[in-house]
Short mmCIF file of C-alpha atoms and ligand atoms in Angstrom, two decimals:
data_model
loop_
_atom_site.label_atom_id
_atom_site.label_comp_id
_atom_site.label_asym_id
_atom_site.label_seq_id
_atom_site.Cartn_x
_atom_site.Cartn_y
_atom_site.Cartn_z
CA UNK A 1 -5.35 33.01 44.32
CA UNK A 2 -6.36 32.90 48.20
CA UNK A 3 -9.95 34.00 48.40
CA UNK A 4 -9.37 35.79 51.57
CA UNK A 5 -8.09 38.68 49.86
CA UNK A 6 -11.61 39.36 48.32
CA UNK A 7 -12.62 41.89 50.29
CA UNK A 8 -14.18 45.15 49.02
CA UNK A 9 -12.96 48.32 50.45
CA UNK A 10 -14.55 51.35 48.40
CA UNK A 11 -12.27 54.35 47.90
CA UNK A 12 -12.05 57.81 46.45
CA UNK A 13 -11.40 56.85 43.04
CA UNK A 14 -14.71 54.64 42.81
CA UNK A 15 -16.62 57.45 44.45
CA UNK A 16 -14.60 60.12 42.16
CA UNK A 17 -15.61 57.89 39.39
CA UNK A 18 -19.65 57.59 39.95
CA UNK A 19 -19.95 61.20 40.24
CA UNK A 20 -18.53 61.81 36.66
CA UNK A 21 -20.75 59.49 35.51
CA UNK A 22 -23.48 60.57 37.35
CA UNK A 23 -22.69 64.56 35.94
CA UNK A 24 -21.34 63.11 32.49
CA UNK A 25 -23.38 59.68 31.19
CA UNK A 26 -26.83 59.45 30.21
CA UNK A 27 -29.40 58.76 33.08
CA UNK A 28 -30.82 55.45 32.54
CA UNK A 29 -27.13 53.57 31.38
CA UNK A 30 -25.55 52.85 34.77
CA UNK A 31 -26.65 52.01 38.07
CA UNK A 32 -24.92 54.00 40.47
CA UNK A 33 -26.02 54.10 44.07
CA UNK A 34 -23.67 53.74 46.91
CA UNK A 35 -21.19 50.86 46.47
CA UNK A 36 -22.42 50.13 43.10
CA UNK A 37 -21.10 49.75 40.44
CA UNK A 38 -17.36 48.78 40.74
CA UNK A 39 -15.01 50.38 38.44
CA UNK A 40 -13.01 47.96 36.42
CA UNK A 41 -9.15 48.81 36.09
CA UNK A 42 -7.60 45.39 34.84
CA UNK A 43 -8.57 41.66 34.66
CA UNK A 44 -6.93 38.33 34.82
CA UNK A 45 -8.41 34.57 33.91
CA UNK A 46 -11.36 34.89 36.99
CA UNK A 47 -10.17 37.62 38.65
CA UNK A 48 -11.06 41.25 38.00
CA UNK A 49 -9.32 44.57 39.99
CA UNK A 50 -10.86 47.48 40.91
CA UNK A 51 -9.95 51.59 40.26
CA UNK A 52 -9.09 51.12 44.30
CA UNK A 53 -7.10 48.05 43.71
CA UNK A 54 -10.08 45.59 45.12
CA UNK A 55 -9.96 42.51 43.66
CA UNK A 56 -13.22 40.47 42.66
CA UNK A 57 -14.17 36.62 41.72
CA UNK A 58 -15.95 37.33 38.65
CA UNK A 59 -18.93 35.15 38.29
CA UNK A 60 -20.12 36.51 35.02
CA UNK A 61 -17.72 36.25 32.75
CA UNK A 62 -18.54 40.01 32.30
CA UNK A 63 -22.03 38.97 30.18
CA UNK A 64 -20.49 36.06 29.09
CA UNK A 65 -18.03 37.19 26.95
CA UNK A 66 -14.89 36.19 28.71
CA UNK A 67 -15.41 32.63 29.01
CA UNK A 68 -11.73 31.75 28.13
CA UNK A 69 -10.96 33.77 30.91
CA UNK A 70 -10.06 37.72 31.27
CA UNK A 71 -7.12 39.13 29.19
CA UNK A 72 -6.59 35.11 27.48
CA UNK A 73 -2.89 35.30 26.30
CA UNK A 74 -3.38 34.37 22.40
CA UNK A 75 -6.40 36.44 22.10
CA UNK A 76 -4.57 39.31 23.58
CA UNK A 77 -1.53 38.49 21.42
CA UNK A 78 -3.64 37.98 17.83
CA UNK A 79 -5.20 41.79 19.45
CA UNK A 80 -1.22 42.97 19.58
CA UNK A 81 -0.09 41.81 16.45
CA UNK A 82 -3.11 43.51 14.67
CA UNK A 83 -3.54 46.81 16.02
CA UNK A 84 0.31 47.33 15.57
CA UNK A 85 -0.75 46.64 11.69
CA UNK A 86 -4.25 47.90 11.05
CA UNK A 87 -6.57 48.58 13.05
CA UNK A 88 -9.94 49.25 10.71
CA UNK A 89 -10.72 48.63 7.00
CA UNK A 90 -13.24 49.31 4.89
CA UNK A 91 -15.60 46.56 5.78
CA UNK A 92 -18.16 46.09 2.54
CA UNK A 93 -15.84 47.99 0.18
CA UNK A 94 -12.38 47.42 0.74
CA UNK A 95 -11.77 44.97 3.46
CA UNK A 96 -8.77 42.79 4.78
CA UNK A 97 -8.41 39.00 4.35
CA UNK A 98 -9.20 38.40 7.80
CA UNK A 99 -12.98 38.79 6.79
CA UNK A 100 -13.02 36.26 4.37
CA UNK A 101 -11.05 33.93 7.39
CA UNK A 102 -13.12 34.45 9.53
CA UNK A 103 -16.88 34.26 7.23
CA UNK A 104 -14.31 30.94 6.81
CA UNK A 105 -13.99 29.46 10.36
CA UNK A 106 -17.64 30.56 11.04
CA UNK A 107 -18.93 28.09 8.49
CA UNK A 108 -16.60 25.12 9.99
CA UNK A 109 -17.44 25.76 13.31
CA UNK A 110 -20.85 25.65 12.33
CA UNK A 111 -22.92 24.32 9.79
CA UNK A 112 -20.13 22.21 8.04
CA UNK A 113 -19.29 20.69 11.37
CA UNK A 114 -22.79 19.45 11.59
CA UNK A 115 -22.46 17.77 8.03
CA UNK A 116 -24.64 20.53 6.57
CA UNK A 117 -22.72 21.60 4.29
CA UNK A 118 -21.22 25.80 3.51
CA UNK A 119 -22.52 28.65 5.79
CA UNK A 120 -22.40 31.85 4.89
CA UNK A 121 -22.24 34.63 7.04
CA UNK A 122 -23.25 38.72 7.58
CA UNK A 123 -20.51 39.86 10.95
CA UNK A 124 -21.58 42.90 12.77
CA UNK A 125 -20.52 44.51 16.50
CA UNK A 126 -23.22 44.11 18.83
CA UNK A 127 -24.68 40.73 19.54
CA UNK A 128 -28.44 42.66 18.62
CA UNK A 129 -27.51 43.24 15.33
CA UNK A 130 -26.64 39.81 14.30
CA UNK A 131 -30.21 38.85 15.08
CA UNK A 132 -31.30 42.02 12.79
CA UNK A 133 -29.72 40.56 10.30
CA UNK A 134 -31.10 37.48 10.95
CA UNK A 135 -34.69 39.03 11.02
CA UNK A 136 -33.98 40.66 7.75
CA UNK A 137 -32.14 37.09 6.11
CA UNK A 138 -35.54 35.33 6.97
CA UNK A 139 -37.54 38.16 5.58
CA UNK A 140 -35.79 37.67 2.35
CA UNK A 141 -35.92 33.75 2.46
CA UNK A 142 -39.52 33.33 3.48
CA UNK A 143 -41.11 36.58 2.18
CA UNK A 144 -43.17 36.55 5.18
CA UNK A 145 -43.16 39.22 7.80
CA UNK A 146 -44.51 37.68 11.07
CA UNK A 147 -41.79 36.35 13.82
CA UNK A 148 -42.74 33.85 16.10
CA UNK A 149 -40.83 34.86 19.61
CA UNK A 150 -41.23 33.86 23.02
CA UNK A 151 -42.00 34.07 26.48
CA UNK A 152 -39.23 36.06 28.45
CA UNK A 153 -36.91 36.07 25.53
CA UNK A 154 -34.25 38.44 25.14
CA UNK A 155 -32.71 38.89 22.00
CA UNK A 156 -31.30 42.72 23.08
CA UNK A 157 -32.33 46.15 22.80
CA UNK A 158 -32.13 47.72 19.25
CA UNK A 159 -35.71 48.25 17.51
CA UNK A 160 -35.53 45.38 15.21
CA UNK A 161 -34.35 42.94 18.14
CA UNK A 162 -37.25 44.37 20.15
CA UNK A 163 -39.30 42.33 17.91
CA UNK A 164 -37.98 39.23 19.90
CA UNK A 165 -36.85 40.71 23.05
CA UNK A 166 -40.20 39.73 25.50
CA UNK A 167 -39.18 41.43 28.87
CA UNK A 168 -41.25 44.34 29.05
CA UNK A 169 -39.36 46.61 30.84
CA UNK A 170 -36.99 46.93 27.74
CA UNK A 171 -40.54 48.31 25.43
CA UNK A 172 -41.17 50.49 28.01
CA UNK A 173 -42.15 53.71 26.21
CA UNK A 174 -40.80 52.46 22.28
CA UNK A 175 -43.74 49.62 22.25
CA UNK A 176 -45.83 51.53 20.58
CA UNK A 177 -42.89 52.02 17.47
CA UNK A 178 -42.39 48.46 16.95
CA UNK A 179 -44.03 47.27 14.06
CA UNK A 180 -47.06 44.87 15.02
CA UNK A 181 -45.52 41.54 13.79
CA UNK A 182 -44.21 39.40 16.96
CA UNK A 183 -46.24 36.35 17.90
CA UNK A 184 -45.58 35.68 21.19
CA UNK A 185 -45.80 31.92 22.43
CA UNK A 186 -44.73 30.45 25.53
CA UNK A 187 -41.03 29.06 25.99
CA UNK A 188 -41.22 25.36 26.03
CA UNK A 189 -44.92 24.65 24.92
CA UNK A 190 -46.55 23.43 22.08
CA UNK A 191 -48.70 26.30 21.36
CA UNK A 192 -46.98 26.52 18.14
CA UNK A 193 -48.87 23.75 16.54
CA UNK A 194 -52.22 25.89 16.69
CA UNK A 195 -50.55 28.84 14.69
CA UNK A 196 -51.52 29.98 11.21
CA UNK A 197 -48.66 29.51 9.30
CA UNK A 198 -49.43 31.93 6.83
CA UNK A 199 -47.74 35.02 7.43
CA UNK A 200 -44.44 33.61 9.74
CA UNK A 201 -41.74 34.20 8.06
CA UNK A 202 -39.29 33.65 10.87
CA UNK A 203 -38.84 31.56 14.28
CA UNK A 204 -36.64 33.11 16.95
CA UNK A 205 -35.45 31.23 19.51
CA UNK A 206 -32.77 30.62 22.46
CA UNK A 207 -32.03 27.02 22.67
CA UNK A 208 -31.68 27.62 26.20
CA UNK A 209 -32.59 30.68 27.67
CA UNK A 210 -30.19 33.10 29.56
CA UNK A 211 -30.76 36.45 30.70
CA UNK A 212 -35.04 35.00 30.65
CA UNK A 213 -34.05 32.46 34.21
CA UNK A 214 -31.29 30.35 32.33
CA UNK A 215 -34.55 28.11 31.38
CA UNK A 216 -33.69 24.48 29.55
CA UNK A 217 -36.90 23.66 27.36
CA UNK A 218 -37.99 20.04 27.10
CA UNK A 219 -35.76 18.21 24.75
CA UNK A 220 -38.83 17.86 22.45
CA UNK A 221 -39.15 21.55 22.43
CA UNK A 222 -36.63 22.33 19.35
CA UNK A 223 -37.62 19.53 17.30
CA UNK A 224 -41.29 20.84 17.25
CA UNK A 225 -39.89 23.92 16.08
CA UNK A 226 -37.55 22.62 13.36
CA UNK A 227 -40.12 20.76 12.17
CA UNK A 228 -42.88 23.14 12.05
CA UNK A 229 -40.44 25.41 10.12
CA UNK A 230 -39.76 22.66 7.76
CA UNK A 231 -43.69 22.01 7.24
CA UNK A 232 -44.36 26.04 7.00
CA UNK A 233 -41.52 27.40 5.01
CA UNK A 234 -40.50 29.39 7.81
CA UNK A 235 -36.60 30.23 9.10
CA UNK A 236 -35.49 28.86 12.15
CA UNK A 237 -33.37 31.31 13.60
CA UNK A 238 -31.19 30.10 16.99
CA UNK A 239 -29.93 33.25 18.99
CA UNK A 240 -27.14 31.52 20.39
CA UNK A 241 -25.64 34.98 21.54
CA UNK A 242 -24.84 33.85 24.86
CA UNK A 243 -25.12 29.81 24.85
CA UNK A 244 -22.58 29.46 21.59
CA UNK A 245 -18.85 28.78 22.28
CA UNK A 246 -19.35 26.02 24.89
CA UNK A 247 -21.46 27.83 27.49
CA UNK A 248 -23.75 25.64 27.96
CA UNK A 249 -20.77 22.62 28.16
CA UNK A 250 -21.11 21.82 24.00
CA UNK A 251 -19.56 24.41 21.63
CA UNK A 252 -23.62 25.47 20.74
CA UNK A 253 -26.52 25.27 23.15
CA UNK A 254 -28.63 23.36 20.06
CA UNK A 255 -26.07 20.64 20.23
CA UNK A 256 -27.74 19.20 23.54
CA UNK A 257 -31.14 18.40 20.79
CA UNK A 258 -29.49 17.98 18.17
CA UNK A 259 -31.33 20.28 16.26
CA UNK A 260 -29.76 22.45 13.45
CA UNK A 261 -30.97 26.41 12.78
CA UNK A 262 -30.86 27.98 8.96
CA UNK A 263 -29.61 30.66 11.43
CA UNK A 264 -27.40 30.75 14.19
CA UNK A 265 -26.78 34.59 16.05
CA UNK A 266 -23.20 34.37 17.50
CA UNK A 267 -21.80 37.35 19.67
CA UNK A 268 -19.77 37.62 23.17
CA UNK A 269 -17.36 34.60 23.35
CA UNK A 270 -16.54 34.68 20.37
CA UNK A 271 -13.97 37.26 20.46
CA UNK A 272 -13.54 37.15 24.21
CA UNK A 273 -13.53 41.06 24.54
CA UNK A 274 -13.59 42.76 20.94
CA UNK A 275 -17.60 43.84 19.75
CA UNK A 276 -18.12 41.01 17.11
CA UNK A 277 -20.71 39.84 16.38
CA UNK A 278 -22.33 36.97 13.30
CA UNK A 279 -25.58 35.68 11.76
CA UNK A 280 -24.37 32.61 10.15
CA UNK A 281 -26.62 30.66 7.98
CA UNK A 282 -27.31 27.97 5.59
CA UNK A 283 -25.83 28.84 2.07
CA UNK A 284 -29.31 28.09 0.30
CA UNK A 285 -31.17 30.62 3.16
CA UNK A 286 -28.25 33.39 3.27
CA UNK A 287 -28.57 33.25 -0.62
CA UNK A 288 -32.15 35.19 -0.45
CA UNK A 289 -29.46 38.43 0.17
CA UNK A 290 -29.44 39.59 -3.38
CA UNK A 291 -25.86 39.74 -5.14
CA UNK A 292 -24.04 43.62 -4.38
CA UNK A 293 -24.60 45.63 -7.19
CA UNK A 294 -22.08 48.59 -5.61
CA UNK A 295 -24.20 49.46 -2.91
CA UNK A 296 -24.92 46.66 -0.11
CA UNK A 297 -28.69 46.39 1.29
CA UNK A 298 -27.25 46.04 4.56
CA UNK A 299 -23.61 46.76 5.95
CA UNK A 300 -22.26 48.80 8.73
CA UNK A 301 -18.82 50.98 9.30
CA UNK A 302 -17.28 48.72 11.51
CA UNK A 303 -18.15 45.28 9.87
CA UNK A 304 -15.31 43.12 9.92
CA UNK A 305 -12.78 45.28 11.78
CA UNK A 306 -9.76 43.57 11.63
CA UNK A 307 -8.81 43.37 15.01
CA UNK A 308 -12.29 41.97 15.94
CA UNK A 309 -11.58 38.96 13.34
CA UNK A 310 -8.14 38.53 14.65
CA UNK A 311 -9.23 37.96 18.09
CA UNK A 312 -12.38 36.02 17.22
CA UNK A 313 -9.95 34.17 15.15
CA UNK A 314 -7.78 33.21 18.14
CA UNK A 315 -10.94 32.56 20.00
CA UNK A 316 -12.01 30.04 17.58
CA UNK A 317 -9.02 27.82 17.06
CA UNK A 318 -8.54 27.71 21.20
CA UNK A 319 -12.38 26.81 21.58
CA UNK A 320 -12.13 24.07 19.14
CA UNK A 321 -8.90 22.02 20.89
CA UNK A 322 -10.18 18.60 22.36
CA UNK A 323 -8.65 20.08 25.91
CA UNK A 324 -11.14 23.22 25.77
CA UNK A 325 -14.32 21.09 25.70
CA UNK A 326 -12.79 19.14 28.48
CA UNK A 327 -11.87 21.98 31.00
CA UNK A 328 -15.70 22.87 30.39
CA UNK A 329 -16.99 19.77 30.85
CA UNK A 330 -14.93 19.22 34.25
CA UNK A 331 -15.45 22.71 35.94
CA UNK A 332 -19.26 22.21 34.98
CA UNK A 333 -19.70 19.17 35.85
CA UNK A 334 -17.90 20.40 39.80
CA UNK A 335 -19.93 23.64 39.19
CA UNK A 336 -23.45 21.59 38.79
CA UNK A 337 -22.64 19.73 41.48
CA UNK A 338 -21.76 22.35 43.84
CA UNK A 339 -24.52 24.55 43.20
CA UNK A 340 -27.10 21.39 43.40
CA UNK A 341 -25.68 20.27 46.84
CA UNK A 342 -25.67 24.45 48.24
CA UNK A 343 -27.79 24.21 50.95
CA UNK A 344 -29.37 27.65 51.73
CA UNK A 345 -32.65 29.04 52.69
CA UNK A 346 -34.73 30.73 49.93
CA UNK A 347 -33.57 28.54 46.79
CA UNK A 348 -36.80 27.46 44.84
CA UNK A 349 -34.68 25.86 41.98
CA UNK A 350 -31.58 25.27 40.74
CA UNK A 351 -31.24 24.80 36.48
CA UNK A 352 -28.85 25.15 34.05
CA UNK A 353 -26.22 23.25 32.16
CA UNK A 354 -22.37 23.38 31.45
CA UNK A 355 -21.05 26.74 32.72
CA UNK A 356 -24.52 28.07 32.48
CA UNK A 357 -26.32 28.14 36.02
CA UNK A 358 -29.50 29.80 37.46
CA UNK A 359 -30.47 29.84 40.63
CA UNK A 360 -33.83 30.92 41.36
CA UNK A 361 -34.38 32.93 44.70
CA UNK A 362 -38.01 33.42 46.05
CA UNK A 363 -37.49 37.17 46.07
CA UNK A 364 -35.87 39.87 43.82
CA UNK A 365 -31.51 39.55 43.80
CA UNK A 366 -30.88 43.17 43.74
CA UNK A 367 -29.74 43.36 47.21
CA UNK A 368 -28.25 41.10 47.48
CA UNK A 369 -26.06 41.76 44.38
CA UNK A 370 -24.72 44.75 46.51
CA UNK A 371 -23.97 42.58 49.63
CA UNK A 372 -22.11 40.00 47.54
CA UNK A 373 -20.02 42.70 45.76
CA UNK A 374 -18.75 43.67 49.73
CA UNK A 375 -17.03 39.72 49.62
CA UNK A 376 -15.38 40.37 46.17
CA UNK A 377 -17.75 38.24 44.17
CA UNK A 378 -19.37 39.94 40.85
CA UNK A 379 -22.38 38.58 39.79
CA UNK A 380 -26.10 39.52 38.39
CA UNK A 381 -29.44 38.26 38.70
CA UNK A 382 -31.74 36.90 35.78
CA UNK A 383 -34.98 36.92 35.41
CA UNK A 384 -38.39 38.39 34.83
CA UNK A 385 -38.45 39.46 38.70
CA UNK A 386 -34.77 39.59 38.82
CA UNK A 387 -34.48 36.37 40.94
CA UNK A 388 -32.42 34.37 39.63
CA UNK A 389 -29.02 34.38 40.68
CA UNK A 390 -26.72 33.46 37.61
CA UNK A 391 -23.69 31.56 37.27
CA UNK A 392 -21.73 31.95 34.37
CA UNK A 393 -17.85 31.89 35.17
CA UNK A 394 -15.34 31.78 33.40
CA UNK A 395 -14.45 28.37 31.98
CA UNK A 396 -11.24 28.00 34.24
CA UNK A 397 -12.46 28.79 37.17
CA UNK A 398 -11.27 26.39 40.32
CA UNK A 399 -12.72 24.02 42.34
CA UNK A 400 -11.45 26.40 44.99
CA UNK A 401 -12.77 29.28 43.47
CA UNK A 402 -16.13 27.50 43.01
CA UNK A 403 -16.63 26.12 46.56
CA UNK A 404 -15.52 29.83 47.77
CA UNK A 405 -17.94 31.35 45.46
CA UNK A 406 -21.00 29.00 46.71
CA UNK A 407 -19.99 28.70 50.60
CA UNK A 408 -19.75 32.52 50.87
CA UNK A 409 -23.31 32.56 48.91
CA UNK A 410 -24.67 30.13 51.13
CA UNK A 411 -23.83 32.22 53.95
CA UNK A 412 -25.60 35.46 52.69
CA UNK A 413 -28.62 33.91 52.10
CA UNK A 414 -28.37 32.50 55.49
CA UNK A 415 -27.57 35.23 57.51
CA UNK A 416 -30.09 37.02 55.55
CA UNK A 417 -33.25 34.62 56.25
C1 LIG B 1 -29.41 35.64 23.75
C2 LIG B 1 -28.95 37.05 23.52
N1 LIG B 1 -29.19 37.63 22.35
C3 LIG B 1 -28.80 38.89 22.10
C4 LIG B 1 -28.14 39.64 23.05
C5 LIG B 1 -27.77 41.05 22.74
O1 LIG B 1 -26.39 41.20 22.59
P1 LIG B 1 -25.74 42.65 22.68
O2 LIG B 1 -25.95 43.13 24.08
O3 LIG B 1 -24.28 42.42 22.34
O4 LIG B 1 -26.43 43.51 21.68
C6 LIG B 1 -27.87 39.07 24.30
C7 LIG B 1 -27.21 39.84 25.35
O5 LIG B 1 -27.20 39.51 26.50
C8 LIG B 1 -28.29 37.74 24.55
O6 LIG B 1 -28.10 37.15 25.75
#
């Protein structure tokens, strides 16, 4: 679509809107000052419309989730088809067959595709509980409680996450609940080599890190750690929340290494809008779970919803068609490019790879979130001081759409300077 219609107009139903939220939501949950935040009515493959009828670019692929684009056809269909049939089961007791499909497809994708052998798999809703239950699998599997987690890490926001989760304004006031087991090392280093092995029981990890800068470690990185895992007993857990599903321009971020996890935390794209979420693991690690007896150690209402497995089971068989990898690979490849060659005052570095792009500022993006949001384009900023601008579109986003997104950018930061 022509990019001059991106042009944000606020009007009484976005202000109508705030206020509610304002007298209605929890402080603390969203932002709302002035123009911010837009209220989302309906979206379409990049493009997302407003409660005013504004319509945005969206840069984020709200969170990442949407990378086969918003509202994708045969995920919305497999969505249809379900809800008119069931819409929830009874996930640990009496559940459908999609489950089993999906625990299925989760094991190709994964650990059989990289010759491996059988994965086995614990689903969830939010991508913070599938690395809960991967804190818990490596618990059982090691029978060690320390985690090694790192510098500017973010794993998400639930207690047992917290344990990896390194940006401190997310301990805030619960720090001091957290049970004291977190080793925290730098992201990248070789610090790990100088640990006492005894007590880690676990090694979390983003193979490439998102919401932390969208930071690529040194290929050598990952091998240290699989190999220090290997030497200490310990589980190497990949939260692959946000780089899984071709994000980073291979179906899993840990593909670029070629290192393999016991664990692999999966989440956001892989239903492309439903709140899925998987710890996947090797059969002889996810084995440590003790056989149900009646009563499982660890389960939750909505495990397996049936609708979430439908869509996720859409998701899967578009993202693994030969012609998916390749519409990655091409707008990446344009969107690396594009970004690298954006000339524009203030950019200290540019880093990233496949759909996943950072680009760091030398001062904090918040402003200039709100000022892009007035040219239609929805994006967010990364990083401990919030200045890194990120780039993670939707996989079918244009080369128009791309050079409209980074000329208008370029002009900001201009005018701005
Ligand atoms: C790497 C990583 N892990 C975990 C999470 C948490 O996922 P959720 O917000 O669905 O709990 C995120 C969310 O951004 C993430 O990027």
């Amino acid at each position: 679509m022509l990019p001059d219609l991106y042009t944000r107009i606020p009007g009484p139903r976005s202000l109508f809107l705030a206020e509610k939220l304002q007298q209605y939501e929890s402080r603390n949950v969203t932002y709302v000052d002035g123009d911010w935040p837009v209220f989302w009515e309906r979206a379409e493959g990049t493009n997302v419309w407003d409660a005013d009828g504004n319509r945005f670019l969206d840069l984020t692929s709200a969170f990442g989730v949407a990378g086969l684009g918003h509202g994708n056809s045969e995920v919305v269909a497999a969505m249809q088809k379900q809800s008119q049939q069931l819409l929830h089961g009874m996930g640990d007791v009496h559940p459908t067959a999609l489950k089993g499909d999906l625990c299925e497809q989760l094991s190709a994708v994964t650990f059989e595709r990289w010759g491996v052998g059988r994965a086995k798999a614990v689903l969830s809703s939010s991508g913070f509980e599938a690395v809960e239950s991967a804190l818990k699998t490596a618990r059982l599997a090691s029978g060690k409680r320390k985690v090694i987690a790192f510098s500017n890490a973010y794993h998400g926001l639930g207690y047992g996450s917290l344990l990896g989760t390194d940006l401190e304004k997310f301990h805030g006031p619960f720090g001091d609940q957290l049970a004291n087991v977190t080793v925290r090392l730098p992201f990248g280093g070789d610090e790990i080599e100088q640990i006492s092995p005894d007590e880690i029981g676990a090694v979390l990890v983003e193979p490439i890190q998102g919401r932390g800068g969208k930071v690529v470690p040194p290929p050598e990185f990952l091998p240290r750690l699989r190999k220090w895992c290997d030497e200490h007993g310990a589980v190497l857990i990949f939260d692959e929340i946000y780089t899984g599903f071709f994000r980073t321009g291979k179906m899993f971020g840990c593909e670029w290494d070629g290192v393999v996890p016991d664990l692999i935390c999966l989440g956001k794209a892989l239903s492309g809008g439903f709140p899925i979420s998987a710890c996947v693991g090797k059969e002889s690690v996810m084995d440590a779970w003790p056989e149900s007896t009646g009563e499982a150690l660890h389960t939750s209402t909505f495990l397996g919803n049936p609708v979430g497995c439908a869509m996720a089971l859409a998701s899967l068989e578009i993202l693994e068609r030969a012609e998916t990898g390749d519409m990655v690979n091409n707008a990446g490849c344009y969107l690396e490019r594009a970004l690298k060659n954006m000339e524009a005052p203030g950019i200290i570095d540019v880093r990233g790879r496949g759909m996943m792009w950072g680009v760091e500022l030398d001062r904090n993006a918040g402003a200039l979130l709100g000022e892009l949001l007035k040219v239609g384009l929805i994006m967010l900023a990364d990083g401990k001081e919030g200045s890194v601008l990120a780039f993670t579109p939707p996989y079918l986003i244009s080369k128009e759409e791309t050079d409209f997104a980074i000329d208008t950018i370029a002009g900001i930061l201009a005018h701005r300077h």
